PDB file of C-alpha atoms in Angstrom:
ATOM      1  CA  MET A   1       8.772 -62.122-142.039  1.00  0.00           C
ATOM      2  CA  LYS A   2       8.376 -61.033-145.681  1.00  0.00           C
ATOM      3  CA  LEU A   3       7.365 -57.551-144.560  1.00  0.00           C
ATOM      4  CA  ILE A   4      10.401 -57.240-142.274  1.00  0.00           C
ATOM      5  CA  LYS A   5      12.760 -58.383-145.047  1.00  0.00           C
ATOM      6  CA  ALA A   6      11.212 -55.916-147.504  1.00  0.00           C
ATOM      7  CA  PHE A   7      11.544 -53.097-144.950  1.00  0.00           C
ATOM      8  CA  LEU A   8      15.218 -53.928-144.333  1.00  0.00           C
ATOM      9  CA  VAL A   9      16.000 -54.069-148.055  1.00  0.00           C
ATOM     10  CA  VAL A  10      14.298 -50.737-148.751  1.00  0.00           C
ATOM     11  CA  SER A  11      15.963 -49.135-145.704  1.00  0.00           C
ATOM     12  CA  PHE A  12      19.397 -50.351-146.826  1.00  0.00           C
ATOM     13  CA  GLU A  13      18.786 -49.035-150.354  1.00  0.00           C
ATOM     14  CA  ALA A  14      17.775 -45.654-148.917  1.00  0.00           C
ATOM     15  CA  LEU A  15      20.956 -45.525-146.808  1.00  0.00           C
ATOM     16  CA  MET A  16      23.053 -46.491-149.835  1.00  0.00           C
ATOM     17  CA  ASN A  17      21.359 -43.791-151.897  1.00  0.00           C
ATOM     18  CA  ILE A  18      22.183 -41.155-149.285  1.00  0.00           C
ATOM     19  CA  ILE A  19      25.818 -42.216-148.861  1.00  0.00           C
ATOM     20  CA  PHE A  20      26.488 -42.543-152.604  1.00  0.00           C
ATOM     21  CA  ALA A  21      24.927 -39.124-153.264  1.00  0.00           C
ATOM     22  CA  LEU A  22      27.713 -37.462-151.241  1.00  0.00           C
ATOM     23  CA  PRO A  23      30.426 -35.525-153.138  1.00  0.00           C
ATOM     24  CA  ARG A  24      33.715 -37.198-154.050  1.00  0.00           C
ATOM     25  CA  TYR A  25      35.680 -35.689-151.157  1.00  0.00           C
ATOM     26  CA  LYS A  26      38.203 -38.013-149.539  1.00  0.00           C
ATOM     27  CA  VAL A  27      36.348 -38.034-146.208  1.00  0.00           C
ATOM     28  CA  PHE A  28      33.187 -39.327-147.921  1.00  0.00           C
ATOM     29  CA  PHE A  29      35.198 -41.995-149.758  1.00  0.00           C
ATOM     30  CA  TYR A  30      35.716 -43.752-146.439  1.00  0.00           C
ATOM     31  CA  LEU A  31      31.950 -43.874-145.860  1.00  0.00           C
ATOM     32  CA  LYS A  32      31.368 -45.261-149.350  1.00  0.00           C
ATOM     33  CA  LYS A  33      34.231 -47.737-149.028  1.00  0.00           C
ATOM     34  CA  GLY A  34      32.997 -48.829-145.587  1.00  0.00           C
ATOM     35  CA  LEU A  35      29.509 -49.522-146.927  1.00  0.00           C
ATOM     36  CA  LEU A  36      30.895 -51.532-149.858  1.00  0.00           C
ATOM     37  CA  VAL A  37      33.279 -53.506-147.622  1.00  0.00           C
ATOM     38  CA  SER A  38      30.364 -54.301-145.284  1.00  0.00           C
ATOM     39  CA  MET A  39      28.649 -55.846-148.322  1.00  0.00           C
ATOM     40  CA  GLY A  40      31.704 -58.003-149.133  1.00  0.00           C
ATOM     41  CA  ALA A  41      33.637 -55.810-151.585  1.00  0.00           C
ATOM     42  CA  LYS A  42      37.413 -55.320-151.631  1.00  0.00           C
ATOM     43  CA  ILE A  43      38.215 -51.675-152.344  1.00  0.00           C
ATOM     44  CA  ALA A  44      41.762 -50.263-152.549  1.00  0.00           C
ATOM     45  CA  ASN A  45      42.749 -46.708-151.668  1.00  0.00           C
ATOM     46  CA  ASN A  46      42.453 -43.689-153.955  1.00  0.00           C
ATOM     47  CA  VAL A  47      39.223 -44.847-155.569  1.00  0.00           C
ATOM     48  CA  PHE A  48      37.123 -41.850-156.618  1.00  0.00           C
ATOM     49  CA  ILE A  49      33.402 -42.503-156.418  1.00  0.00           C
ATOM     50  CA  TYR A  50      31.355 -39.635-157.827  1.00  0.00           C
ATOM     51  CA  PRO A  51      27.800 -38.934-156.649  1.00  0.00           C
ATOM     52  CA  GLY A  52      25.078 -41.158-158.045  1.00  0.00           C
ATOM     53  CA  VAL A  53      27.132 -44.343-158.398  1.00  0.00           C
ATOM     54  CA  TRP A  54      25.033 -47.442-157.679  1.00  0.00           C
ATOM     55  CA  ILE A  55      26.703 -50.754-156.826  1.00  0.00           C
ATOM     56  CA  SER A  56      24.548 -53.798-156.152  1.00  0.00           C
ATOM     57  CA  SER A  57      25.252 -55.770-154.090  1.00  0.00           C
ATOM     58  CA  GLY A  58      28.957 -55.212-153.512  1.00  0.00           C
ATOM     59  CA  LYS A  59      29.651 -58.898-152.949  1.00  0.00           C
ATOM     60  CA  ASN A  60      32.160 -60.288-155.500  1.00  0.00           C
ATOM     61  CA  LEU A  61      33.564 -56.819-156.267  1.00  0.00           C
ATOM     62  CA  VAL A  62      37.278 -55.993-156.341  1.00  0.00           C
ATOM     63  CA  ILE A  63      38.474 -52.481-157.198  1.00  0.00           C
ATOM     64  CA  GLU A  64      42.217 -51.777-157.260  1.00  0.00           C
ATOM     65  CA  GLU A  65      43.888 -48.409-156.532  1.00  0.00           C
ATOM     66  CA  ASP A  66      43.432 -45.152-158.462  1.00  0.00           C
ATOM     67  CA  VAL A  67      40.136 -46.131-160.104  1.00  0.00           C
ATOM     68  CA  ASP A  68      37.671 -43.406-161.054  1.00  0.00           C
ATOM     69  CA  LEU A  69      33.924 -44.202-161.091  1.00  0.00           C
ATOM     70  CA  ALA A  70      32.230 -41.176-162.683  1.00  0.00           C
ATOM     71  CA  LYS A  71      28.751 -39.855-161.941  1.00  0.00           C
ATOM     72  CA  ASP A  72      25.845 -42.307-162.260  1.00  0.00           C
ATOM     73  CA  VAL A  73      27.940 -45.439-162.951  1.00  0.00           C
ATOM     74  CA  LEU A  74      25.945 -48.639-162.289  1.00  0.00           C
ATOM     75  CA  ILE A  75      27.678 -51.896-161.325  1.00  0.00           C
ATOM     76  CA  THR A  76      25.955 -55.228-160.611  1.00  0.00           C
ATOM     77  CA  THR A  77      28.298 -57.638-158.858  1.00  0.00           C
ATOM     78  CA  GLN A  78      26.427 -60.933-158.524  1.00  0.00           C
ATOM     79  CA  GLY A  79      28.541 -62.559-161.262  1.00  0.00           C
ATOM     80  CA  GLY A  80      31.770 -60.988-160.009  1.00  0.00           C
ATOM     81  CA  VAL A  81      33.513 -57.776-161.089  1.00  0.00           C
ATOM     82  CA  PHE A  82      37.233 -57.008-161.029  1.00  0.00           C
ATOM     83  CA  ILE A  83      38.424 -53.485-161.916  1.00  0.00           C
ATOM     84  CA  GLY A  84      42.181 -53.053-162.304  1.00  0.00           C
ATOM     85  CA  ALA A  85      44.327 -50.126-161.179  1.00  0.00           C
ATOM     86  CA  ARG A  86      44.208 -46.739-162.905  1.00  0.00           C
ATOM     87  CA  THR A  87      40.956 -47.480-164.718  1.00  0.00           C
ATOM     88  CA  LEU A  88      38.534 -44.716-165.681  1.00  0.00           C
ATOM     89  CA  ILE A  89      34.836 -45.527-165.980  1.00  0.00           C
ATOM     90  CA  GLY A  90      32.859 -42.743-167.630  1.00  0.00           C
ATOM     91  CA  TYR A  91      29.559 -41.105-166.801  1.00  0.00           C
ATOM     92  CA  ARG A  92      26.449 -43.313-166.821  1.00  0.00           C
ATOM     93  CA  SER A  93      28.361 -46.438-167.843  1.00  0.00           C
ATOM     94  CA  GLN A  94      26.998 -49.802-166.721  1.00  0.00           C
ATOM     95  CA  ILE A  95      28.950 -52.902-165.739  1.00  0.00           C
ATOM     96  CA  LEU A  96      26.409 -55.724-165.620  1.00  0.00           C
ATOM     97  CA  SER A  97      27.632 -59.097-164.361  1.00  0.00           C
ATOM     98  CA  SER A  98      24.118 -60.529-164.251  1.00  0.00           C
ATOM     99  CA  ASN A  99      21.171 -60.679-166.610  1.00  0.00           C
ATOM    100  CA  HIS A 100      17.762 -62.296-166.926  1.00  0.00           C
ATOM    101  CA  THR A 101      17.523 -65.417-169.026  1.00  0.00           C
ATOM    102  CA  ILE A 102      15.036 -65.512-171.883  1.00  0.00           C
ATOM    103  CA  PRO A 103      12.302 -68.047-171.074  1.00  0.00           C
ATOM    104  CA  PRO A 104      10.583 -70.278-173.614  1.00  0.00           C
ATOM    105  CA  ILE A 105       7.416 -68.843-175.165  1.00  0.00           C
ATOM    106  CA  GLY A 106       4.566 -69.012-172.680  1.00  0.00           C
ATOM    107  CA  GLU A 107       6.703 -68.710-169.542  1.00  0.00           C
ATOM    108  CA  PRO A 108       6.801 -65.357-167.736  1.00  0.00           C
ATOM    109  CA  PHE A 109       9.974 -63.247-167.680  1.00  0.00           C
ATOM    110  CA  PRO A 110       9.924 -62.409-163.945  1.00  0.00           C
ATOM    111  CA  VAL A 111      10.516 -66.063-162.995  1.00  0.00           C
ATOM    112  CA  SER A 112      12.836 -66.901-165.886  1.00  0.00           C
ATOM    113  CA  GLY A 113      15.929 -66.898-163.684  1.00  0.00           C
ATOM    114  CA  ASP A 114      19.215 -65.116-163.908  1.00  0.00           C
ATOM    115  CA  SER A 115      22.511 -65.749-165.642  1.00  0.00           C
ATOM    116  CA  TYR A 116      25.852 -64.569-164.292  1.00  0.00           C
ATOM    117  CA  GLY A 117      29.306 -63.984-165.717  1.00  0.00           C
ATOM    118  CA  LYS A 118      32.450 -62.473-164.233  1.00  0.00           C
ATOM    119  CA  ILE A 119      33.615 -59.190-165.703  1.00  0.00           C
ATOM    120  CA  HIS A 120      37.374 -58.667-165.580  1.00  0.00           C
ATOM    121  CA  ILE A 121      38.712 -55.214-166.435  1.00  0.00           C
ATOM    122  CA  GLU A 122      42.515 -55.067-166.495  1.00  0.00           C
ATOM    123  CA  LYS A 123      44.570 -52.048-165.406  1.00  0.00           C
ATOM    124  CA  ASP A 124      44.902 -48.778-167.325  1.00  0.00           C
ATOM    125  CA  VAL A 125      41.560 -49.114-169.121  1.00  0.00           C
ATOM    126  CA  TRP A 126      39.383 -46.187-170.177  1.00  0.00           C
ATOM    127  CA  ILE A 127      35.683 -46.895-170.506  1.00  0.00           C
ATOM    128  CA  ALA A 128      34.139 -43.695-171.885  1.00  0.00           C
ATOM    129  CA  ALA A 129      30.660 -42.327-171.097  1.00  0.00           C
ATOM    130  CA  ASN A 130      27.433 -44.295-171.558  1.00  0.00           C
ATOM    131  CA  CYS A 131      29.028 -47.692-172.193  1.00  0.00           C
ATOM    132  CA  ILE A 132      27.527 -51.053-171.268  1.00  0.00           C
ATOM    133  CA  ILE A 133      29.817 -53.942-170.324  1.00  0.00           C
ATOM    134  CA  THR A 134      27.949 -57.265-170.331  1.00  0.00           C
ATOM    135  CA  ALA A 135      28.414 -60.382-168.210  1.00  0.00           C
ATOM    136  CA  GLY A 136      31.379 -62.650-168.909  1.00  0.00           C
ATOM    137  CA  VAL A 137      33.546 -60.042-170.666  1.00  0.00           C
ATOM    138  CA  ARG A 138      37.293 -59.507-170.175  1.00  0.00           C
ATOM    139  CA  ILE A 139      38.780 -56.149-171.142  1.00  0.00           C
ATOM    140  CA  GLY A 140      42.542 -56.253-171.690  1.00  0.00           C
ATOM    141  CA  GLU A 141      45.146 -53.930-170.186  1.00  0.00           C
ATOM    142  CA  GLY A 142      45.326 -50.506-171.799  1.00  0.00           C
ATOM    143  CA  ALA A 143      42.109 -50.893-173.807  1.00  0.00           C
ATOM    144  CA  VAL A 144      39.828 -47.967-174.660  1.00  0.00           C
ATOM    145  CA  ILE A 145      36.063 -48.376-175.017  1.00  0.00           C
ATOM    146  CA  ALA A 146      34.517 -45.554-177.102  1.00  0.00           C
ATOM    147  CA  ALA A 147      31.540 -43.626-175.730  1.00  0.00           C
ATOM    148  CA  GLY A 148      28.164 -45.297-176.126  1.00  0.00           C
ATOM    149  CA  SER A 149      29.588 -48.751-176.850  1.00  0.00           C
ATOM    150  CA  VAL A 150      28.054 -52.069-175.818  1.00  0.00           C
ATOM    151  CA  VAL A 151      30.785 -54.606-175.068  1.00  0.00           C
ATOM    152  CA  THR A 152      29.537 -58.181-175.518  1.00  0.00           C
ATOM    153  CA  LYS A 153      32.867 -59.915-176.285  1.00  0.00           C
ATOM    154  CA  ASP A 154      36.392 -59.831-174.863  1.00  0.00           C
ATOM    155  CA  VAL A 155      38.576 -56.838-175.768  1.00  0.00           C
ATOM    156  CA  GLU A 156      42.265 -57.396-176.522  1.00  0.00           C
ATOM    157  CA  PRO A 157      44.932 -55.389-174.643  1.00  0.00           C
ATOM    158  CA  ASN A 158      45.830 -51.938-176.002  1.00  0.00           C
ATOM    159  CA  THR A 159      42.993 -51.825-178.513  1.00  0.00           C
ATOM    160  CA  ILE A 160      40.278 -49.261-179.129  1.00  0.00           C
ATOM    161  CA  VAL A 161      36.775 -50.621-179.678  1.00  0.00           C
ATOM    162  CA  GLY A 162      33.454 -48.901-180.262  1.00  0.00           C
ATOM    163  CA  GLY A 163      29.889 -49.303-181.444  1.00  0.00           C
ATOM    164  CA  VAL A 164      26.875 -51.484-180.767  1.00  0.00           C
ATOM    165  CA  PRO A 165      28.041 -54.160-180.428  1.00  0.00           C
ATOM    166  CA  ALA A 166      31.605 -52.932-179.861  1.00  0.00           C
ATOM    167  CA  LYS A 167      34.024 -53.798-182.662  1.00  0.00           C
ATOM    168  CA  PHE A 168      37.761 -53.332-183.173  1.00  0.00           C
ATOM    169  CA  ILE A 169      38.673 -49.804-184.329  1.00  0.00           C
ATOM    170  CA  LYS A 170      42.473 -49.774-184.034  1.00  0.00           C
ATOM    171  CA  LYS A 171      45.480 -50.615-181.893  1.00  0.00           C
ATOM    172  CA  ARG A 172      46.850 -47.948-179.585  1.00  0.00           C
ATOM    173  CA  THR A 173      50.258 -46.639-180.581  1.00  0.00           C
ATOM    174  CA  ALA A 174      53.347 -46.297-178.396  1.00  0.00           C
ATOM    175  CA  LYS A 175      54.652 -42.886-177.396  1.00  0.00           C
ATOM    176  CA  ILE A 176      57.646 -41.881-179.482  1.00  0.00           C
TER     177      ILE A 176
END
């Protein structure tokens, strides 16, 4: 039974790798969306999924319309992930709704367990390249996350944050 389960998991991962390696043409979006929906995700229309995106497992994922997932984005969904409309997620960014817990000294890491936290990204957010969004974070509407940032705390609406860990840089200004 263990061997069969392992074979099915590896086969599914191989299929996912093939489908998510396809270019971002509209026709391939339906294949990618279909695979994610079969895993329990809710995906709106006009979501651009570049090659190399990896989403595991798809369950507890909601992506609204006009979202752009750039090349090599990684999303773990066990804790729940919501991505609002018109959001841009830059190259190689990671949205991690789960993490390993740190065990007491003397206990091994592989059996330490997992912790989960919902990630909620409001609409009109720009997450630049190489960012990490950690479990339990809420990013407010209109926020901008500077390239290379690690977001460990909530981000207020219409603010720009950056750094490791991400800190307030400035408020966005209105168009005059």
